[in-house]
Every structure is written in structure tokens, then in C-alpha cells.
PDB file of C-alpha atoms in Angstrom:
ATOM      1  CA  UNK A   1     -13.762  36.110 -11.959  1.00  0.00           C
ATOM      2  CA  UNK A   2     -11.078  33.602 -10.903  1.00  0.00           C
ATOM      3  CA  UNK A   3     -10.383  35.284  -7.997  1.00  0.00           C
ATOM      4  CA  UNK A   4     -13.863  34.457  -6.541  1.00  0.00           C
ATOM      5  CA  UNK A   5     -13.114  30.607  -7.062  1.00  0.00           C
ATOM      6  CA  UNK A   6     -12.549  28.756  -4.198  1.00  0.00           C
ATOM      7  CA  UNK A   7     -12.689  24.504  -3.372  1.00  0.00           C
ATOM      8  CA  UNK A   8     -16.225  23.893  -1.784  1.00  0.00           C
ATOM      9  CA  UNK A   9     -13.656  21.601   0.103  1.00  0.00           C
ATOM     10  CA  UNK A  10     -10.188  20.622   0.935  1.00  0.00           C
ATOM     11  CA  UNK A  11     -10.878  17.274   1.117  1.00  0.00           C
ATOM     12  CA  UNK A  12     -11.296  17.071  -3.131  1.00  0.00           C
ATOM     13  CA  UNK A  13      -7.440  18.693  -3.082  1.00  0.00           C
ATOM     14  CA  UNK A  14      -6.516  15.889  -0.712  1.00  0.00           C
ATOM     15  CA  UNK A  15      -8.564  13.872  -3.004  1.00  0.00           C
ATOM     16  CA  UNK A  16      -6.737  14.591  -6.098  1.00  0.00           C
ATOM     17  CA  UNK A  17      -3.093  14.690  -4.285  1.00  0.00           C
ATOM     18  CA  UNK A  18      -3.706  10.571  -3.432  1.00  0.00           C
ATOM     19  CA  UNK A  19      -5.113   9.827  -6.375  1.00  0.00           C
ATOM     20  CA  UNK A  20      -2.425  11.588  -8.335  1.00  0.00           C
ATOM     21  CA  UNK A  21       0.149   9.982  -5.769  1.00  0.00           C
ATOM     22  CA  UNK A  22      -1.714   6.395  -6.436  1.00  0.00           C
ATOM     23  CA  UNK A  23      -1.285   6.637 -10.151  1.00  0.00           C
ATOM     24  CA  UNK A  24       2.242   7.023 -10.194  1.00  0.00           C
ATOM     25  CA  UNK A  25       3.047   4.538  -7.355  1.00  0.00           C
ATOM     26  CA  UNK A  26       1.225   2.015  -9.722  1.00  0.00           C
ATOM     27  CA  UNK A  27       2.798   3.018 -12.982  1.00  0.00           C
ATOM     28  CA  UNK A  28       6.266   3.237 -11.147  1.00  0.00           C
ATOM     29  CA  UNK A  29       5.415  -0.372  -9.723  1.00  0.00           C
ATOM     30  CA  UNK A  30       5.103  -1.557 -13.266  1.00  0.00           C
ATOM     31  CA  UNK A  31       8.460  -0.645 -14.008  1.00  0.00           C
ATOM     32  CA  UNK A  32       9.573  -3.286 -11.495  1.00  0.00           C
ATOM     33  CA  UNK A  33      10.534  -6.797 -13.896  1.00  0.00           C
ATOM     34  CA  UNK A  34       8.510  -8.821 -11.283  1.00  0.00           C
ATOM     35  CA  UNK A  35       4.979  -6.967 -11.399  1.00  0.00           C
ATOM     36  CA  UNK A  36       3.255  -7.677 -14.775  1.00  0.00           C
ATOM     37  CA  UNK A  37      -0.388  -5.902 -14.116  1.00  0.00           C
ATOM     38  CA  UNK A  38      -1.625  -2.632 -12.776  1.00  0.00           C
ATOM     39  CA  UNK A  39      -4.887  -1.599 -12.577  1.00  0.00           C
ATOM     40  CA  UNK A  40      -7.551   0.519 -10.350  1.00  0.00           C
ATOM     41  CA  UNK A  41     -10.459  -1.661  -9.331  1.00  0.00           C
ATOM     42  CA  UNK A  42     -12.939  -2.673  -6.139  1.00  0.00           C
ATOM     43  CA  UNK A  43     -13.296  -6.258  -4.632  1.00  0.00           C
ATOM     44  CA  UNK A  44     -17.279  -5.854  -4.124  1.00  0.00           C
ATOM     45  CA  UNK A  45     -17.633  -9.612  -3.257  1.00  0.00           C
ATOM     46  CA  UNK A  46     -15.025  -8.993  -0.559  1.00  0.00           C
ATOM     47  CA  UNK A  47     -16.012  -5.438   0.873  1.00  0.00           C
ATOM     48  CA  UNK A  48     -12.319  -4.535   0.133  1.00  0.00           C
ATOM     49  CA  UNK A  49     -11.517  -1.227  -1.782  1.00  0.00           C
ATOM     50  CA  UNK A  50      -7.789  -1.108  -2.357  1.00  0.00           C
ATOM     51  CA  UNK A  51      -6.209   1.865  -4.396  1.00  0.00           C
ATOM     52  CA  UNK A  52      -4.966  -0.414  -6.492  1.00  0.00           C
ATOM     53  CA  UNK A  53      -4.047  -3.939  -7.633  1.00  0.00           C
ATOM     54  CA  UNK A  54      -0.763  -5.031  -8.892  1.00  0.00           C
ATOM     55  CA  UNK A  55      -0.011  -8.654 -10.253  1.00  0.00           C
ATOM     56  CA  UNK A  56       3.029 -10.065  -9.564  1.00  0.00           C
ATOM     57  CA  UNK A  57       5.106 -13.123  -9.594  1.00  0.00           C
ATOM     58  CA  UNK A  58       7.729 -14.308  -7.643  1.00  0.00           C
ATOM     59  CA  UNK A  59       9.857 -17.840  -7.782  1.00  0.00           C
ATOM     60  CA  UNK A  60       7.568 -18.554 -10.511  1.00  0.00           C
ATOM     61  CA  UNK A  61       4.489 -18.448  -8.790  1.00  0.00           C
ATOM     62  CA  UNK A  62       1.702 -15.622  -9.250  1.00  0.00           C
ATOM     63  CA  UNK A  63       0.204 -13.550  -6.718  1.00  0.00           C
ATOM     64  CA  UNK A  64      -2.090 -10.398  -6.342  1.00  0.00           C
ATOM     65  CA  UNK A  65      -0.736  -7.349  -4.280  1.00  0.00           C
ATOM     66  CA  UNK A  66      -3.106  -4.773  -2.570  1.00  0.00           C
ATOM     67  CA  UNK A  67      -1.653  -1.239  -2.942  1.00  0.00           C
ATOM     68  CA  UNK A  68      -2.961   1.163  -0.445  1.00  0.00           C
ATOM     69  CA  UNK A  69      -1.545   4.811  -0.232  1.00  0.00           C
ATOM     70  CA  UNK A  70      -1.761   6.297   3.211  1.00  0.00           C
ATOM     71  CA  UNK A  71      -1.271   9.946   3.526  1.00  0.00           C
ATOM     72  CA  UNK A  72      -3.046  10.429   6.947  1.00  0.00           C
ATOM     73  CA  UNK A  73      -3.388   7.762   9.587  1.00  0.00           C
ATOM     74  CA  UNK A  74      -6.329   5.850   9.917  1.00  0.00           C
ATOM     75  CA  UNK A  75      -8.199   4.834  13.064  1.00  0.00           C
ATOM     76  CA  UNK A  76      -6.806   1.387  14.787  1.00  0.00           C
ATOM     77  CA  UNK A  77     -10.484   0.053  14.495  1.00  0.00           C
ATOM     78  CA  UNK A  78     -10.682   1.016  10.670  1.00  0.00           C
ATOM     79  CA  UNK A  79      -7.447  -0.482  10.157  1.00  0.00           C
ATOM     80  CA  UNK A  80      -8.537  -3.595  12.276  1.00  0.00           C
ATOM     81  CA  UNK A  81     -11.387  -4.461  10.056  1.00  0.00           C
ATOM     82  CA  UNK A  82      -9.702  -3.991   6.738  1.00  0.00           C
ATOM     83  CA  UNK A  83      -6.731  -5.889   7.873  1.00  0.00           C
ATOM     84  CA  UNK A  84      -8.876  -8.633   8.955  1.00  0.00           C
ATOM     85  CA  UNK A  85     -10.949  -8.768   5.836  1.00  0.00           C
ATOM     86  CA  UNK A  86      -6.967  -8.620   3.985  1.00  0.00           C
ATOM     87  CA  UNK A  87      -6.188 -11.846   5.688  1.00  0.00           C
ATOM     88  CA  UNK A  88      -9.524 -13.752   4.952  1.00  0.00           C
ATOM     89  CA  UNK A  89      -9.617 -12.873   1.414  1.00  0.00           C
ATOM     90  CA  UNK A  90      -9.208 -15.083  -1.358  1.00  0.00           C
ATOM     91  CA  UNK A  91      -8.286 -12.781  -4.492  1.00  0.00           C
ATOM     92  CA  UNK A  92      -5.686 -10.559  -2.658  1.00  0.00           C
ATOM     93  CA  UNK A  93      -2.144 -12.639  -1.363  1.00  0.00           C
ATOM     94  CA  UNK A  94      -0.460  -9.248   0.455  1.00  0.00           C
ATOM     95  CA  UNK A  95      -1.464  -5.688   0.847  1.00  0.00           C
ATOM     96  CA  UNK A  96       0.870  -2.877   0.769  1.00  0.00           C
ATOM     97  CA  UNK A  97       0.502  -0.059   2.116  1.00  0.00           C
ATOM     98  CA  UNK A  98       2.526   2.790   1.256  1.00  0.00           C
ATOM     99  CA  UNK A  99       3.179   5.913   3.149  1.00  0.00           C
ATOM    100  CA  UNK A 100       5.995   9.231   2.775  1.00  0.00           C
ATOM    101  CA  UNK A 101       5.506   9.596   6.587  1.00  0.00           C
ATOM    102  CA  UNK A 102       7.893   7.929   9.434  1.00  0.00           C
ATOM    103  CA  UNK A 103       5.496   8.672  11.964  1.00  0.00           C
ATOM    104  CA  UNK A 104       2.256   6.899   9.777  1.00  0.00           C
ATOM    105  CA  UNK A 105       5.130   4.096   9.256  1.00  0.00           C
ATOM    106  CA  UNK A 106       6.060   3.630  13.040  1.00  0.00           C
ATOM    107  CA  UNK A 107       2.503   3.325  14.397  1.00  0.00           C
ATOM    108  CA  UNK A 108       1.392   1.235  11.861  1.00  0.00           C
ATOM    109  CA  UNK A 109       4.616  -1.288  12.395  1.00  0.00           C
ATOM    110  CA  UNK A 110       3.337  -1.330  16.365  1.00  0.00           C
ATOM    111  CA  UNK A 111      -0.189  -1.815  15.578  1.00  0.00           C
ATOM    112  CA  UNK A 112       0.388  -4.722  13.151  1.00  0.00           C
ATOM    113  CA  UNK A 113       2.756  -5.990  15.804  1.00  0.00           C
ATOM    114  CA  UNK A 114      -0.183  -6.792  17.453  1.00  0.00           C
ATOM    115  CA  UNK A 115      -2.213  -9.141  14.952  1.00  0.00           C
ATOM    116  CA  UNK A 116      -1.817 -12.561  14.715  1.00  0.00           C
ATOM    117  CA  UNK A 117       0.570 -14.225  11.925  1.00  0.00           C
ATOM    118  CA  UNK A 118      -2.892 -14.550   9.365  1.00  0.00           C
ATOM    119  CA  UNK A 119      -2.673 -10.628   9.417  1.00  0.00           C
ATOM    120  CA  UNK A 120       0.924 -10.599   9.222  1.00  0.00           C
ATOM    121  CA  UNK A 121       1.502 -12.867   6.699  1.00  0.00           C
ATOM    122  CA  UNK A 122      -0.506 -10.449   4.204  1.00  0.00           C
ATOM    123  CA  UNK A 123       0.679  -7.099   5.528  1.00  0.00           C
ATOM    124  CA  UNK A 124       3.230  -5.503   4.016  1.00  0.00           C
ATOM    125  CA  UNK A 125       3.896  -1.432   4.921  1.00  0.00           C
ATOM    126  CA  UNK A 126       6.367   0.556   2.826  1.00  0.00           C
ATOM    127  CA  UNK A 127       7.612   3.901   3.753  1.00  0.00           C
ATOM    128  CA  UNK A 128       8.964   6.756   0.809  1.00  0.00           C
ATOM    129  CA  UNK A 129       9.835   9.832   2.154  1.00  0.00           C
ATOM    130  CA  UNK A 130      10.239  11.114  -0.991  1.00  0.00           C
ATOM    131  CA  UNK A 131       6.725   9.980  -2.532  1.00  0.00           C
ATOM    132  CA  UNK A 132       4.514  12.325  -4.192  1.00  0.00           C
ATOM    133  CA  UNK A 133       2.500  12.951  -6.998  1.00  0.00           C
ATOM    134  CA  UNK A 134       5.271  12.310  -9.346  1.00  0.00           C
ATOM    135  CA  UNK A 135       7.854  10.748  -7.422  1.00  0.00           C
ATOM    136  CA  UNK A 136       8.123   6.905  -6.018  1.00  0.00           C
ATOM    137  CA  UNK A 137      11.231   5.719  -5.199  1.00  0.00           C
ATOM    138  CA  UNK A 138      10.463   2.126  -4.202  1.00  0.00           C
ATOM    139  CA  UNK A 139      13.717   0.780  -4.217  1.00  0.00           C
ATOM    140  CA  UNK A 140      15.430   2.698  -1.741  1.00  0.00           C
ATOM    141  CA  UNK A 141      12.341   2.661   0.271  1.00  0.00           C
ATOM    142  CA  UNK A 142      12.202   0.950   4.257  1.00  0.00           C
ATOM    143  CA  UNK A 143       9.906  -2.248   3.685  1.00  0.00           C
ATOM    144  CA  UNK A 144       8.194  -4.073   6.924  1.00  0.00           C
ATOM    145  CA  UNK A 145       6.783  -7.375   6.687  1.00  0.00           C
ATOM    146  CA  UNK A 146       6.237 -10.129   9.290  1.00  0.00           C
ATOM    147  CA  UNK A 147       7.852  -7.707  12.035  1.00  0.00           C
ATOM    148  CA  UNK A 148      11.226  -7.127  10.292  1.00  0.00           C
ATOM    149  CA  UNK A 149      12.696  -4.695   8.064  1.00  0.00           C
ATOM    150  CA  UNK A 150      13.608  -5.417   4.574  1.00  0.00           C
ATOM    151  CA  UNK A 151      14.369  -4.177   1.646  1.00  0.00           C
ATOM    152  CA  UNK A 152      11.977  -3.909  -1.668  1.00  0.00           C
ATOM    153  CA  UNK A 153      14.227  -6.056  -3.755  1.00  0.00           C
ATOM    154  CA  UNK A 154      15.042  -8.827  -0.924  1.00  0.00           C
ATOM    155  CA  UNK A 155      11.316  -9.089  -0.223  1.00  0.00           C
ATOM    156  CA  UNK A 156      10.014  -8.718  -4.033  1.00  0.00           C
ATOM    157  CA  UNK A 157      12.922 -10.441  -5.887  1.00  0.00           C
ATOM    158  CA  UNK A 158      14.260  -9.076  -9.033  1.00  0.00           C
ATOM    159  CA  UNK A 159      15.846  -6.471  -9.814  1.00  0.00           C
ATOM    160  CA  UNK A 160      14.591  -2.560 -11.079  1.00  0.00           C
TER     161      UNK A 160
END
């Protein structure tokens, strides 16, 4: 019976949870008048894997955002070679990663402190406390880019 089920593993709950959490950030992005585009795809030719793309535009000019959700913190040297391979790339003008954690946020803000202004320039980290599954509340949301804090609006333009 049902009471016999149990996950083979947590990590498919944990799974599910981000990718629930992903789909919302990217359909609540949309709502944004700036960002025209959403979708879920890989950069094979780049070795990048973001959670999601978003196209925006800004001052008239185009670009394409990375959106990566970060629900546990990932290892400096992991972070190192994606942020690297962010700054080199070609098809993807920022990354943002998103996170409903102040302590993900605040080691991530002093690890990118310590990358050159090629990594910085493309980095973007964005903290919701309130995010989940169906909740993303980027306006009100603590934005860092190129070591300052901003907020969503100054940084993306626009308005809601």
C-alpha cells in the first residue's frame, strides 16, 4: 500500500523543490516589462548549464541573462569554474543567481569579491527570502552586482 512508499532518495524531492522554484522565478521574471523571453535550455558549445535563460533589454539594447537558483551552497572551486566559463562566454551577457538564503548570499558576495572585474562584470547574485516554489518576489529583493548593493529595478530598469 501507500504506506510502504518511500523516495529511493531525497535528492529527487530536492530535485523537484528547485525545479518547481526555477519555474516560477522564470515565469515571475516574465512579468517584468524589460524581460521578453523565458525558456529552459543548455549551452553545450559552452559547457554552461544554467537553470534558465531570460532575454532582456535594457536602454534599447538586448542582452541574455543566466538564471541560476541556488538552494545549497556550492563549492568555491565549482563556483570558480562556472564563473569563469560565465565571463568568457559569448551567448550569455550576466548570470544571476538567485538564492532565499542570507548566509548562501553573504559568502557568495565575498567570494565574487575576489574575481577580477571580467567575472564581475557578468555576476549578478539576488537574494529572496521569501522565494519558493510559488513565490518570487524580485522586486523587493537585495541585488549585488560589481561589489555594491542595488536594487532590481535600479539595476534592470523598468518598472513591474
Amino acid at each position: 500500500g501507500v504506506s510502504n512508499f518511500s523516495s529511493p532518495n531525497y535528492e529527487k524531492t530536492d530535485s523537484l523543490c528547485h525545479d518547481m522554484i526555477t519555474s516560477n522565478a522564470l515565469m515571475t521574471l516574465l512579468d517584468f516589462n524589460k524581460f521578453y523571453s523565458a525558456d529552459v535550455l543548455e549551452l553545450h558549445e559552452e559547457m554552461l548549464d544554467p537553470d534558465g535563460i531570460i532575454q532582456g533589454i535594457k536602454n534599447r539594447v538586448s542582452y541574455t541573462l543566466a538564471v541560476e537558483i541556488e538552494l545549497t551552497v556550492k563549492s568555491k572551486k565549482r563556483l570558480s569554474n562556472k564563473w569563469k566559463k560565465y565571463a568568457e562566454s559569448s551567448l550569455v551577457d550576466y548570470a544571476l543567481y538567485i538564492t532565499n538564503k542570507a548566509s548562501l548570499f553573504e559568502i557568495y558576495k565575498r567570494f565574487l569579491s575576489e574575481f577580477n572585474d571580467e567575472v564581475q562584470d557578468k555576476i549578478i547574485l539576488c537574494l529572496d527570502k521569501t522565494l519558493k516554489e510559488e513565490h518570487f518576489d524580485y522586486v523587493s529583493s537585495k541585488i549585488w552586482f560589481k561589489d555594491q548593493e542595488r536594487s532590481f529595478l535600479s539595476l534592470f530598469g523598468g518598472e513591474k
